Coordinates of C-alpha atoms in Angstrom, one line a residue:
M12 CA 0.0 0.2 0.0
S13 CA 1.3 3.4 -1.0
A14 CA 1.3 6.4 1.5
T15 CA -0.9 9.1 0.6
P16 CA 1.2 12.4 0.0
A17 CA 1.0 15.1 2.4
V18 CA -0.6 18.4 0.9
S19 CA 0.1 21.7 2.3
P20 CA -3.0 23.7 3.2
E21 CA -2.0 26.6 1.2
I22 CA -2.3 24.2 -2.1
R23 CA -5.9 23.7 -3.6
N24 CA -6.7 20.7 -6.0
F25 CA -8.3 22.4 -9.1
E26 CA -8.4 18.9 -11.2
G27 CA -11.6 18.9 -12.9
A28 CA -12.3 22.4 -12.4
H29 CA -13.7 24.8 -15.2
G30 CA -12.7 28.2 -16.1
Y31 CA -15.1 31.1 -16.3
A32 CA -17.9 30.9 -18.9
Q33 CA -19.4 34.0 -20.0
R34 CA -23.4 33.6 -19.8
Q35 CA -24.9 34.1 -23.3
P36 CA -28.5 36.0 -22.7
Q37 CA -28.8 36.1 -26.6
K38 CA -29.8 32.5 -26.5
T39 CA -32.6 33.1 -24.4
A40 CA -36.3 33.1 -25.3
A41 CA -36.9 36.3 -23.3
W42 CA -33.8 37.9 -25.0
Q43 CA -34.8 37.0 -28.5
T44 CA -38.2 38.2 -28.1
V45 CA -37.5 41.5 -26.8
Q46 CA -34.9 42.0 -29.6
L47 CA -37.2 40.9 -32.3
H48 CA -40.7 42.6 -31.3
W49 CA -40.1 45.3 -28.8
L50 CA -40.0 48.1 -31.2
E51 CA -43.1 46.8 -33.0
Y52 CA -44.8 46.5 -29.5
E53 CA -44.0 50.2 -28.8
A54 CA -45.3 51.5 -32.2
Q55 CA -48.5 49.4 -31.7
V56 CA -49.2 50.8 -28.3
E57 CA -48.8 54.4 -29.7
Q58 CA -51.0 53.7 -32.5
A59 CA -53.8 52.0 -30.2
H60 CA -53.8 54.8 -27.7
D61 CA -53.5 57.9 -29.5
G62 CA -49.8 58.5 -29.3
H63 CA -49.4 57.7 -25.7
G64 CA -46.5 55.0 -25.5
V65 CA -45.3 52.5 -22.8
A66 CA -43.9 54.2 -19.5
A67 CA -40.3 55.8 -19.9
F68 CA -39.0 53.5 -17.1
V69 CA -40.5 50.1 -19.0
S70 CA -38.8 51.2 -22.3
A71 CA -35.7 52.3 -20.9
A72 CA -35.6 48.7 -19.0
M73 CA -36.1 46.8 -22.0
S74 CA -33.2 48.9 -23.9
K75 CA -30.8 48.1 -20.9
F76 CA -32.0 44.6 -20.7
L77 CA -31.0 44.0 -24.2
G78 CA -27.5 45.0 -23.4
C79 CA -27.2 43.0 -20.3
G80 CA -24.0 40.4 -20.3
M81 CA -22.9 42.0 -23.6
H82 CA -19.5 43.3 -24.2
T83 CA -21.1 46.1 -26.3
S84 CA -22.5 47.7 -23.5
G85 CA -19.1 47.8 -21.4
F86 CA -17.0 45.4 -19.3
A87 CA -14.4 45.1 -16.7
R88 CA -11.0 43.8 -17.5
V89 CA -9.8 41.4 -14.9
R90 CA -6.0 40.0 -15.0
C91 CA -4.4 37.1 -13.2
K92 CA -1.2 38.2 -11.5
S93 CA 0.2 34.6 -11.8
C94 CA -0.5 33.5 -15.2
G95 CA -1.3 36.8 -17.0
D96 CA -4.6 35.5 -18.2
D97 CA -7.2 38.3 -19.2
L98 CA -11.0 38.0 -18.5
L99 CA -13.3 40.5 -20.1
L100 CA -16.6 40.7 -17.8
P101 CA -19.4 42.4 -19.4
F102 CA -21.5 44.7 -17.1
S103 CA -25.1 43.8 -16.0
C104 CA -28.3 45.7 -16.9
K105 CA -29.5 45.8 -13.0
Q106 CA -33.0 45.9 -14.0
R107 CA -36.0 44.5 -12.2
G108 CA -38.7 42.5 -13.7
V109 CA -37.4 41.4 -17.4
C110 CA -34.1 40.4 -16.6
S111 CA -33.9 36.8 -14.8
S112 CA -30.0 37.0 -14.3
C113 CA -30.0 40.4 -12.3
D114 CA -33.1 39.3 -10.4
G115 CA -31.7 36.0 -9.5
R116 CA -28.3 37.6 -8.5
R117 CA -30.4 40.0 -6.4
M118 CA -32.3 37.1 -4.9
V119 CA -29.4 35.3 -3.7
E120 CA -27.7 38.2 -2.2
L121 CA -30.6 39.7 -0.3
S122 CA -31.4 36.1 0.9
A123 CA -28.0 35.6 2.4
H124 CA -28.3 39.1 4.0
L125 CA -31.4 38.2 5.8
V126 CA -30.4 35.2 7.0
D127 CA -26.9 36.1 8.1
D128 CA -27.5 39.7 9.4
V129 CA -31.1 40.4 9.9
V130 CA -33.3 37.5 11.0
P131 CA -32.2 36.0 14.5
D132 CA -31.8 32.4 15.6
V133 CA -35.5 31.9 16.5
A134 CA -38.6 30.0 14.9
T135 CA -40.0 31.9 11.9
R136 CA -43.5 31.6 10.1
Q137 CA -44.6 32.7 6.6
W138 CA -48.0 34.5 6.2
V139 CA -49.2 34.8 2.7
L140 CA -52.1 37.4 1.9
T141 CA -53.7 37.3 -1.5
F142 CA -56.4 40.0 -2.4
P143 CA -59.7 39.5 -4.2
H144 CA -59.9 40.1 -8.2
W145 CA -61.7 43.0 -7.9
L146 CA -59.2 44.8 -5.9
R147 CA -56.0 43.6 -7.5
F148 CA -56.0 46.3 -10.3
R149 CA -56.1 49.2 -7.9
L150 CA -53.2 47.7 -5.8
A151 CA -51.1 47.0 -8.8
F152 CA -51.5 50.3 -10.4
D153 CA -51.3 52.3 -7.2
A154 CA -47.9 51.7 -5.3
K155 CA -48.9 53.9 -2.4
L156 CA -52.3 52.1 -2.0
L157 CA -50.6 48.8 -1.9
T158 CA -48.2 50.0 0.7
G159 CA -50.8 51.4 2.8
A160 CA -52.8 48.0 2.5
L161 CA -49.4 46.2 3.3
G162 CA -49.1 48.3 6.7
V163 CA -52.5 47.4 7.8
W164 CA -51.8 43.7 7.0
I165 CA -48.7 43.7 9.2
K166 CA -50.7 45.3 12.2
T167 CA -53.3 42.7 11.9
V168 CA -51.1 40.0 12.2
T169 CA -48.9 41.7 14.8
S170 CA -52.0 42.3 16.9
W171 CA -52.6 38.4 16.9
Y172 CA -49.2 37.6 18.1
R173 CA -49.6 40.3 20.9
K174 CA -53.0 38.9 21.9
Q175 CA -51.7 35.5 22.3
A176 CA -48.7 36.7 24.4
R177 CA -51.2 38.5 26.7
Q178 CA -53.4 35.5 27.0
R179 CA -50.4 33.1 27.7
W180 CA -47.9 35.0 29.9
Q181 CA -49.8 38.3 30.7
I182 CA -47.7 40.4 28.5
A183 CA -49.2 43.6 27.3
D184 CA -46.3 45.0 25.4
G185 CA -44.6 42.1 23.7
Q186 CA -42.7 43.1 20.4
C187 CA -42.7 41.6 17.1
A188 CA -40.5 41.6 13.9
S189 CA -41.1 40.7 10.3
F190 CA -40.1 41.3 6.8
S191 CA -42.5 41.7 3.8
V192 CA -42.0 41.1 0.0
V193 CA -44.7 42.3 -2.4
Q194 CA -45.0 39.7 -5.3
R195 CA -46.6 40.9 -8.5
F196 CA -46.9 37.7 -10.4
G197 CA -48.0 34.4 -10.0
D198 CA -46.7 31.0 -11.6
A199 CA -48.7 31.4 -14.6
L200 CA -47.2 35.1 -15.2
V201 CA -50.5 36.7 -14.5
L202 CA -50.4 40.2 -12.7
N203 CA -51.4 39.1 -9.0
P204 CA -50.2 41.5 -6.5
H205 CA -50.0 39.5 -3.2
I206 CA -47.9 39.7 0.2
H207 CA -45.3 37.5 1.7
T208 CA -44.4 38.4 5.3
V209 CA -42.1 36.2 7.3
F210 CA -42.6 36.6 10.9
C211 CA -40.5 35.5 13.9
D212 CA -42.8 33.2 15.4
G213 CA -43.5 34.7 18.9
V214 CA -42.7 38.2 20.8
W215 CA -40.0 39.7 22.6
F216 CA -40.1 40.8 26.0
A217 CA -37.7 43.1 28.1
G218 CA -39.4 43.0 31.3
D219 CA -39.7 45.8 34.0
G220 CA -36.0 46.8 33.7
G221 CA -34.8 48.8 30.9
D222 CA -31.3 47.3 30.8
I223 CA -32.4 43.7 30.6
E224 CA -31.9 42.2 27.1
P225 CA -35.2 41.3 25.4
E226 CA -36.1 37.6 25.8
F227 CA -37.8 36.0 22.9
L228 CA -40.9 34.0 23.9
E229 CA -42.0 31.4 21.1
L230 CA -45.7 30.9 20.4
D231 CA -47.8 28.1 19.1
G232 CA -48.8 28.9 15.5
P233 CA -52.5 29.7 14.9
T234 CA -55.2 27.0 14.8
D235 CA -57.7 26.5 12.0
D236 CA -60.4 28.3 14.0
E237 CA -58.0 31.2 14.9
M238 CA -57.1 31.5 11.2
L239 CA -60.8 32.0 10.2
E240 CA -60.9 34.8 12.9
I241 CA -57.5 36.3 11.5
C242 CA -58.7 36.4 7.9
V243 CA -62.2 38.1 8.7
D244 CA -60.2 40.6 10.7
A245 CA -57.9 41.5 8.1
R246 CA -60.5 41.9 5.4
R247 CA -62.5 44.1 8.0
R248 CA -59.2 46.3 8.6
I249 CA -58.0 46.6 5.1
L250 CA -61.6 47.4 3.6
R251 CA -62.2 50.1 6.4
W252 CA -58.8 51.7 5.7
L253 CA -59.7 51.7 1.9
V254 CA -62.8 53.3 2.5
R255 CA -61.5 55.8 4.8
K256 CA -59.1 56.9 2.1
G257 CA -61.8 57.2 -0.5
V258 CA -60.1 55.4 -3.2
V259 CA -61.9 52.0 -3.5
Q260 CA -64.9 50.4 -2.2
P261 CA -65.7 46.8 -2.0
G262 CA -67.1 45.3 -5.3
E263 CA -65.3 47.8 -7.6
Q264 CA -63.8 45.9 -10.6
W265 CA -61.9 47.0 -13.9
D266 CA -63.4 46.7 -17.2
E267 CA -60.8 47.1 -20.0
D268 CA -63.3 47.7 -22.6
Q269 CA -65.3 50.2 -20.7
E270 CA -63.7 53.3 -22.5
L271 CA -64.3 51.9 -26.1
L272 CA -67.7 50.8 -24.9
A273 CA -68.3 54.6 -23.8
E274 CA -67.4 56.0 -27.1
I275 CA -69.9 53.6 -29.1
D276 CA -72.8 54.0 -26.8
P277 CA -72.3 55.9 -23.9
V278 CA -75.7 55.7 -22.2
R279 CA -75.7 51.9 -22.6
A280 CA -72.1 51.7 -21.3
W281 CA -72.8 53.8 -18.3
S282 CA -75.8 51.9 -17.3
T283 CA -74.2 48.4 -17.9
K284 CA -71.2 49.6 -15.9
A285 CA -73.4 50.5 -13.0
A286 CA -75.3 47.0 -13.2
L287 CA -72.1 45.3 -13.3
L288 CA -70.6 46.8 -10.2
D289 CA -73.9 47.0 -8.4
R290 CA -73.8 50.8 -8.0
V291 CA -76.3 53.3 -8.0
S292 CA -76.4 54.9 -11.6
I293 CA -78.1 58.3 -11.0
G294 CA -79.3 60.5 -8.2
K295 CA -77.8 61.7 -5.0
R296 CA -76.1 58.3 -4.2
A297 CA -74.9 57.8 -7.7
G298 CA -71.6 55.7 -7.6
Q299 CA -72.2 54.3 -4.4
L300 CA -72.8 50.5 -3.7
V301 CA -76.5 49.3 -3.5
A302 CA -77.4 48.5 -0.5
R303 CA -77.3 45.1 0.7
L304 CA -79.1 43.4 3.9
R305 CA -77.3 40.6 5.3
E306 CA -78.6 37.9 7.4
G307 CA -75.1 37.9 9.5
P308 CA -71.6 39.0 9.2
V309 CA -69.1 37.7 6.6
Q310 CA -68.0 34.3 7.3
A311 CA -64.5 32.9 6.6
K312 CA -64.4 29.1 5.3
K313 CA -61.3 26.8 5.9
M314 CA -59.3 26.3 2.7
G315 CA -56.6 24.1 4.2
R316 CA -54.4 23.5 7.0
R317 CA -54.0 27.1 8.5
C318 CA -55.3 28.4 5.4
A319 CA -58.7 30.6 5.3
M320 CA -60.6 32.8 2.8
A321 CA -63.2 35.5 3.4
D322 CA -65.0 37.2 0.6
G323 CA -61.9 36.9 -1.6
F324 CA -59.3 37.5 0.9
N325 CA -57.2 34.6 1.3
I326 CA -54.5 33.6 4.1
H327 CA -52.2 31.1 4.3
A328 CA -49.8 30.5 7.5
N329 CA -48.8 26.8 7.6
V330 CA -45.2 27.2 6.7
R331 CA -43.1 27.4 9.6
I332 CA -39.0 27.1 10.2
G333 CA -37.5 26.2 13.5
P334 CA -34.7 28.3 15.0
M335 CA -31.8 25.8 13.7
G336 CA -33.3 25.8 10.1
R337 CA -31.3 28.5 8.4
D338 CA -30.8 26.7 5.3
A339 CA -34.6 26.3 5.0
L340 CA -34.9 29.7 6.0
E341 CA -32.6 30.9 3.1
R342 CA -34.6 28.9 0.7
L343 CA -37.7 30.4 1.7
C344 CA -36.4 33.7 1.3
R345 CA -35.2 32.8 -2.2
Y346 CA -38.7 31.8 -3.0
V347 CA -40.4 35.1 -1.7
L348 CA -37.6 36.9 -3.9
R349 CA -37.6 34.9 -6.8
P350 CA -37.7 36.3 -10.1
A351 CA -40.9 36.6 -12.2
L352 CA -39.3 34.9 -15.3
C353 CA -37.5 31.7 -15.2
S354 CA -35.6 31.2 -18.5
A355 CA -35.4 27.5 -18.0
R356 CA -39.2 27.4 -18.0
L357 CA -39.3 29.7 -21.2
E358 CA -39.0 28.1 -24.8
L359 CA -39.2 30.0 -28.3
L360 CA -41.7 27.9 -30.6
D361 CA -40.8 28.0 -34.2
D362 CA -43.9 30.0 -35.1
G363 CA -42.4 32.9 -32.9
R364 CA -44.7 32.1 -29.5
I365 CA -43.5 31.9 -26.3
L366 CA -44.2 28.5 -24.3
A367 CA -44.1 29.0 -20.4
R368 CA -44.3 26.1 -18.4
L369 CA -45.9 25.9 -15.2
K370 CA -44.1 24.8 -12.1
R371 CA -46.8 22.5 -11.4
R372 CA -49.6 20.7 -13.3
W373 CA -52.9 22.5 -13.0
S374 CA -55.9 20.1 -11.5
D375 CA -57.5 20.6 -15.1
G376 CA -54.3 19.2 -16.7
T377 CA -52.8 22.4 -17.8
W378 CA -49.1 22.2 -18.0
A379 CA -48.2 25.3 -19.7
K380 CA -49.1 28.4 -21.4
V381 CA -48.4 29.9 -24.7
F382 CA -47.9 33.6 -25.0
E383 CA -48.0 35.7 -28.4
P384 CA -44.4 37.3 -28.7

C-alpha cells in the first residue's frame, strides 16, 4: 500500500475545475423576443392609444436588458497576476422584472443578507395574503395604496401575536419582528399582487428593567379556527382603511373595454357599468354601492391547514421553520424573492410564440401557457 502524499494547506486541488464561462443571454427566449418585437410593440401601443406610449421607465429597462451581459455595453478587464490571463467581464443591466439573471443575483444576495445579518436564530413563520380579484387592479396600479394595505396587514398579524402573548404570559407590550415582500406575479405570469410576510414566530419581552436584554418567547402557530378569525379581521381592517381613504369600495372592478364602449354607446355603457359593479347609476347616491341586507356578518371558510378565505381575501400561514433551520429559511427567502421570469421554463416556438411551463400541473391538466411574442 502506497502512502498518501502530504498536501500543504496552501495548495488547492483544482483538477476537473472549469474556467469562467460567460453567460449568453442572446440565446434565451426572453432576450430573443424583446430584441425582435419590442420596437413593434411600442409602435402598436402608440397607435392604439393616440400617441400615448409605454412608460419611459419600462422602455429604458427593456433597452438596458438587451445589453445585459454583452461586451458592447461595457465590461471590466480582470487580470490574473500569476498566469497573466485576461478576462473581460461584461456589465449587467441591474433591471428588475424582465432580466432573470439580475433578479436572480439580487435574490441570492438579499436572501443571504436576511439570514446572516437580519433574522435572529428564532422560529419563523410565513404568512401569505392574497387579495380578491376586484381589488388587484387598484393595488397593482397604485403603489402607495398597496404600501398602505401592507401596513394594515402587518398590524393585523402583529395584534394577533401580541394577543396570544397577553393570554399566555400576561405580557401587554410584546414586540414583534417581520419582513415582507410584495410579489406582483403568479406562477402562470398573471398580474397578481400579493404579500409574503415572514414573522418571527413569537414576541420579545424585556421585562420591567430597561437594561435587561429582551427575551424571545416562542408561540404556537394559529389553529384553523383562529385562522378564520384572522382572515375576517384582516378583511375588515383593509376594507375599512381603503374606504376611509376614499379610493376604493368593496365590489369595484375594472373593465378594460369600458372606454371603448363609452365611445360607441355612452348611455348603455354607463348603465351597464353600474349594473356590473352593483352601484347606483343616478341620483344623490350615484356611484355608491347598492345597499345590501345580510343575515349575518361575513364568514370565513377553511381552505386547508392554516388557510382561510373571507370574501376573496385568502391567508395561508402553515409554513414554519425552526430556529435551527437556517438553510430552510434561506430557501424560503429565495422563494419569496424569486424573479418573475424563469429562463429555464421559457421556450421559443417555431412560430415565434413563447411557451411558459408551469411549475406544477394544474388540476385541469394544464402544464404550460403559450404567449404571443
